[in-house]
Short mmCIF file of C-alpha atoms and ligand atoms in Angstrom, two decimals:
data_model
loop_
_atom_site.label_atom_id
_atom_site.label_comp_id
_atom_site.label_asym_id
_atom_site.label_seq_id
_atom_site.Cartn_x
_atom_site.Cartn_y
_atom_site.Cartn_z
CA UNK N 250 11.56 51.10 36.31
CA UNK N 251 12.40 47.65 38.86
CA UNK N 252 14.65 45.33 37.92
CA UNK N 253 13.55 41.32 39.02
CA UNK N 254 14.64 38.50 39.65
CA UNK N 255 12.49 36.57 39.16
CA UNK N 256 14.04 32.81 39.65
CA UNK N 257 17.10 33.34 37.96
CA UNK N 258 15.14 35.05 34.43
CA UNK N 259 15.46 38.92 35.58
CA UNK N 260 12.85 40.97 33.63
CA UNK N 261 13.12 44.59 33.81
CA UNK N 262 9.31 45.77 34.25
CA UNK N 263 6.99 48.97 35.00
CA UNK N 264 3.75 47.35 36.19
CA UNK N 265 3.81 43.87 37.78
CA UNK N 266 0.04 42.56 37.78
CA UNK N 267 -1.31 40.05 39.82
CA UNK N 268 -4.18 37.42 39.87
CA UNK N 269 -5.56 37.53 43.16
CA UNK N 270 -6.81 33.49 43.91
CA UNK N 271 -4.12 31.10 44.05
CA UNK N 272 -1.97 33.49 43.26
CA UNK N 273 -1.72 36.30 45.91
CA UNK N 274 -4.83 34.35 48.70
CA UNK N 275 -5.43 30.37 49.76
CA UNK N 276 -8.05 29.81 47.15
CA UNK N 277 -8.23 26.57 48.75
CA UNK N 278 -9.16 28.28 51.53
CA UNK N 279 -11.41 30.94 51.16
CA UNK N 280 -13.15 29.50 49.14
CA UNK N 281 -13.48 26.02 50.30
CA UNK N 282 -14.98 26.90 53.28
CA UNK N 283 -17.34 29.45 51.56
CA UNK N 284 -18.87 27.16 49.41
CA UNK N 285 -19.08 25.08 51.47
CA UNK N 286 -21.05 27.34 53.27
CA UNK N 287 -23.33 28.66 51.35
CA UNK N 288 -23.36 25.48 49.95
CA UNK N 289 -25.09 24.45 53.49
CA UNK N 290 -27.08 27.55 54.05
CA UNK N 291 -28.78 26.54 50.12
CA UNK N 292 -29.60 24.05 50.49
CA UNK N 293 -30.28 24.05 54.64
CA UNK N 294 -33.03 26.11 53.37
CA UNK N 295 -34.65 24.49 50.99
CA UNK N 296 -34.13 21.00 52.75
CA UNK N 297 -31.89 19.56 49.82
CA UNK N 298 -30.97 15.82 49.63
CA UNK N 299 -28.12 13.73 49.00
CA UNK N 300 -28.89 13.87 45.24
CA UNK N 301 -29.07 17.42 45.20
CA UNK N 302 -25.69 18.23 47.33
CA UNK N 303 -23.64 16.77 45.21
CA UNK N 304 -24.86 17.98 42.41
CA UNK N 305 -24.89 21.41 43.01
CA UNK N 306 -21.06 20.80 44.60
CA UNK N 307 -20.03 18.68 41.07
CA UNK N 308 -21.74 22.26 39.22
CA UNK N 309 -19.60 24.25 40.53
CA UNK N 310 -16.41 22.48 40.78
CA UNK N 311 -16.11 21.33 44.36
CA UNK N 312 -15.47 18.47 45.76
CA UNK N 313 -16.74 18.94 49.54
CA UNK N 314 -15.27 15.74 51.58
CA UNK N 315 -12.24 16.36 49.84
CA UNK N 316 -12.57 19.95 50.13
CA UNK N 317 -10.60 20.01 46.30
CA UNK N 318 -11.13 22.64 43.74
CA UNK N 319 -11.21 20.81 39.90
CA UNK N 320 -9.31 23.65 38.49
CA UNK N 321 -10.74 23.65 34.62
CA UNK N 322 -14.59 24.39 37.15
CA UNK N 323 -16.51 27.98 37.39
CA UNK N 324 -15.30 27.45 40.98
CA UNK N 325 -11.97 28.17 39.44
CA UNK N 326 -12.65 29.95 37.14
CA UNK N 327 -16.31 31.98 36.50
CA UNK N 328 -17.41 34.77 37.98
CA UNK N 329 -19.55 35.30 40.05
CA UNK N 330 -22.88 35.60 38.25
CA UNK N 331 -22.20 32.80 36.43
CA UNK N 332 -21.16 30.38 40.14
CA UNK N 333 -25.14 31.78 40.89
CA UNK N 334 -26.92 30.53 37.14
CA UNK N 335 -25.43 27.55 37.83
CA UNK N 336 -26.77 27.19 41.13
CA UNK N 337 -29.95 28.95 40.42
CA UNK N 338 -29.55 26.17 37.17
CA UNK N 339 -29.84 22.44 39.81
CA UNK N 340 -32.41 23.76 41.80
CA UNK N 341 -34.20 24.10 38.55
CA UNK N 342 -33.26 20.63 37.79
CA UNK N 343 -34.31 20.03 40.93
CA UNK N 344 -38.30 21.14 40.91
CA UNK N 345 -38.18 24.66 41.81
CA UNK N 346 -39.30 27.43 39.42
CA UNK N 347 -37.09 29.20 38.00
CA UNK N 348 -38.32 32.74 39.61
CA UNK N 349 -38.84 30.91 43.20
CA UNK N 350 -34.75 29.07 42.42
CA UNK N 351 -33.81 32.44 41.47
CA UNK N 352 -35.05 33.69 44.90
CA UNK N 353 -34.18 31.12 46.86
CA UNK N 354 -30.37 31.68 45.53
CA UNK N 355 -30.74 35.24 46.32
CA UNK N 356 -31.89 34.81 49.69
CA UNK N 357 -28.55 32.35 50.89
CA UNK N 358 -26.19 31.58 48.15
CA UNK N 359 -25.33 35.45 47.31
CA UNK N 360 -25.94 36.76 50.31
CA UNK N 361 -22.89 34.08 52.55
CA UNK N 362 -20.87 34.09 48.79
CA UNK N 363 -20.98 38.09 48.59
CA UNK N 364 -20.14 38.88 52.62
CA UNK N 365 -17.44 40.36 53.25
CA UNK N 366 -14.10 38.32 53.52
CA UNK N 367 -12.86 38.42 57.17
CA UNK N 368 -9.39 37.48 58.01
CA UNK N 369 -10.15 33.55 60.02
CA UNK N 370 -10.92 32.83 55.87
CA UNK N 371 -7.96 34.84 54.42
CA UNK N 372 -4.23 32.36 53.81
CA UNK N 373 -1.79 35.09 52.12
CA UNK N 374 0.43 33.14 49.87
CA UNK N 375 3.57 34.48 50.40
CA UNK N 376 5.51 37.88 51.53
CA UNK N 377 2.22 40.00 49.67
CA UNK N 378 2.76 43.20 51.52
CA UNK N 379 6.81 43.20 51.66
CA UNK N 380 7.39 42.28 47.61
CA UNK N 381 4.25 45.27 46.90
CA UNK N 382 6.17 47.32 48.67
CA UNK N 383 9.60 46.67 46.75
CA UNK N 384 7.81 46.93 43.70
CA UNK N 385 6.21 50.21 44.65
CA UNK N 386 9.85 51.88 45.99
CA UNK N 387 11.91 50.74 43.23
CA UNK N 388 9.60 52.78 41.13
CA UNK N 389 7.23 50.20 39.45
CA UNK N 390 3.54 49.35 39.91
CA UNK N 391 1.11 46.93 40.90
CA UNK N 392 -2.34 45.72 39.25
CA UNK N 393 -4.63 43.44 40.48
CA UNK N 394 -6.62 40.87 37.34
CA UNK N 395 -9.22 38.80 39.21
CA UNK N 396 -12.67 37.15 37.94
CA UNK N 397 -13.97 37.96 41.82
CA UNK N 398 -16.40 40.53 42.32
CA UNK N 399 -14.93 44.61 43.18
CA UNK N 400 -15.68 44.93 45.81
CA UNK N 401 -14.91 41.59 47.82
CA UNK N 402 -11.45 42.06 45.99
CA UNK N 403 -11.07 45.92 47.15
CA UNK N 404 -12.78 44.24 51.21
CA UNK N 405 -9.27 41.68 50.76
CA UNK N 406 -6.76 43.88 49.59
CA UNK N 407 -8.07 45.80 52.55
CA UNK N 408 -7.45 42.74 55.54
CA UNK N 409 -3.48 41.62 54.13
CA UNK N 410 -2.87 45.68 54.07
CA UNK N 411 -1.83 46.56 50.99
CA UNK N 412 -5.02 48.60 49.76
CA UNK N 413 -2.88 52.13 48.92
CA UNK N 414 0.16 50.06 47.24
CA UNK N 415 -2.22 48.73 44.67
CA UNK N 416 -2.73 51.50 41.81
CA UNK N 417 -4.99 49.39 39.75
CA UNK N 418 -7.64 46.74 39.90
CA UNK N 419 -10.40 44.46 37.18
CA UNK N 420 -12.95 42.27 38.50
CA UNK N 421 -15.06 40.34 37.62
CA UNK N 422 -18.11 42.20 38.26
CA UNK N 423 -16.41 45.77 36.31
CA UNK N 424 -18.39 44.61 32.48
CA UNK N 425 -14.54 43.35 30.64
CA UNK N 426 -14.53 39.74 28.97
CA UNK N 427 -13.28 37.22 30.56
CA UNK N 428 -10.20 36.10 30.63
CA UNK N 429 -7.88 34.94 28.86
CA UNK N 430 -9.54 38.06 27.50
CA UNK N 431 -6.75 40.51 27.00
CA UNK N 432 -8.97 43.93 27.50
CA UNK N 433 -8.56 44.04 31.29
CA UNK N 434 -5.21 43.68 31.26
CA UNK N 435 -5.38 46.43 28.31
CA UNK N 436 -7.77 48.43 30.62
CA UNK N 437 -4.99 48.30 33.61
CA UNK N 438 -1.70 49.03 31.02
CA UNK N 439 -3.69 52.48 29.84
CA UNK N 440 -5.29 53.92 32.78
CA UNK N 441 -1.68 53.11 34.11
CA UNK N 442 0.11 54.87 31.16
CA UNK N 443 2.26 51.93 30.91
CA UNK N 444 2.84 49.84 27.25
CA UNK N 445 1.88 46.05 27.80
CA UNK N 446 5.57 45.18 26.85
CA UNK N 447 6.74 46.99 29.87
CA UNK N 448 4.22 44.89 31.67
CA UNK N 449 4.37 41.54 33.36
CA UNK N 450 1.73 38.75 34.09
CA UNK N 451 1.91 36.76 37.46
CA UNK N 452 -0.89 34.38 37.97
CA UNK N 453 -2.05 30.40 38.53
CA UNK N 454 -3.81 29.47 36.35
CA UNK N 455 -3.94 29.03 32.37
CA UNK N 456 -6.15 31.84 31.66
CA UNK N 457 -3.71 33.92 32.93
CA UNK N 458 -1.52 33.52 31.41
CA UNK N 459 -3.00 33.33 27.90
CA UNK N 460 -4.72 36.38 29.32
CA UNK N 461 -0.96 38.07 29.19
CA UNK N 462 -0.10 36.53 25.70
CA UNK N 463 -2.88 38.23 23.43
CA UNK N 464 -2.29 40.94 25.44
CA UNK N 465 1.06 41.45 24.61
CA UNK N 466 2.30 41.66 28.59
CA UNK N 467 6.82 41.37 28.74
CA UNK N 468 7.10 38.46 30.91
CA UNK N 469 4.70 36.07 32.47
CA UNK N 470 5.19 34.72 35.71
CA UNK N 471 2.70 31.35 36.28
CA UNK N 472 2.72 30.59 40.48
CA UNK N 473 2.08 27.18 40.68
CA UNK N 474 0.87 28.24 44.52
CA UNK N 475 -2.80 28.04 43.17
CA UNK N 476 -4.98 25.04 41.75
CA UNK N 477 -2.29 24.13 38.06
CA UNK N 478 0.70 22.27 37.28
CA UNK N 479 3.62 23.76 36.58
CA UNK N 480 3.24 21.03 33.47
CA UNK N 481 -0.75 22.65 32.94
CA UNK N 482 1.13 26.01 33.41
CA UNK N 483 4.87 25.45 31.29
CA UNK N 484 3.37 25.94 28.04
CA UNK N 485 2.27 29.49 27.75
CA UNK N 486 5.05 30.74 31.08
CA UNK N 487 7.76 32.42 30.66
CA UNK N 488 8.69 31.18 33.41
CA UNK N 489 7.03 29.28 36.64
CA UNK N 490 7.89 29.45 40.71
CA UNK N 491 6.63 27.96 43.42
CA UNK N 492 5.04 31.48 45.28
CA UNK N 493 5.68 35.39 44.88
CA UNK N 494 8.04 34.78 47.52
CA UNK N 495 10.85 33.23 45.00
CA UNK N 496 10.23 37.41 43.16
CA UNK N 497 12.97 39.27 43.83
CA UNK N 498 13.74 43.12 43.28
CA UNK N 499 17.43 44.27 43.34
MG1 MG Z 174 -6.18 32.83 40.87
#
């Protein structure tokens, strides 16, 4: 059991579950660069015009001109499979046959978005490895629940040096109902044999905190390092912190 001091709130826990994007990794920095690149590759391949470019990015919930992501949009919250479907629908609406649109998205957009993460795209939102090490040293465990794909997430954990510290991972393509459904949370707790009330959730979106609420998590911690503001998270959080660096192990 670890005793945590989270901005003055003392919490005893056996399992700390983190969201990935916006919580451990800078979401805009990674997905902003990657979405812009993927969109550009797709548009170059089909010689897409300005109206298609605008339609594509608006449908994904990303503004490539300002580099901002809609916190309630698909890019911020949906699984990659759904994001690929959205790109396919946009091509269909611009006159491509459905099967042709699927093929174009698969060959360019998916190939780009699903490529292994690289260090230059990863910016950590705090001292991830030291925090995970201290949690594990205090005899609690660390898990990750993310809407991103399993392979990309595993590769990211390895790149930031925490793969051996993460005891369980539930990703967007692992077949669970997506957040805020509590399924992935229950799976992690069952797998690690920890009652949900002894687990805490740390995440940057309302979906993370509602999932934890529905699962009966011990404590819900909202972080402001991602896409949501304090007023968005307050109704669902037990405690709100600027970043994971505000979590101390006693
Ligand atoms: Mg997130």
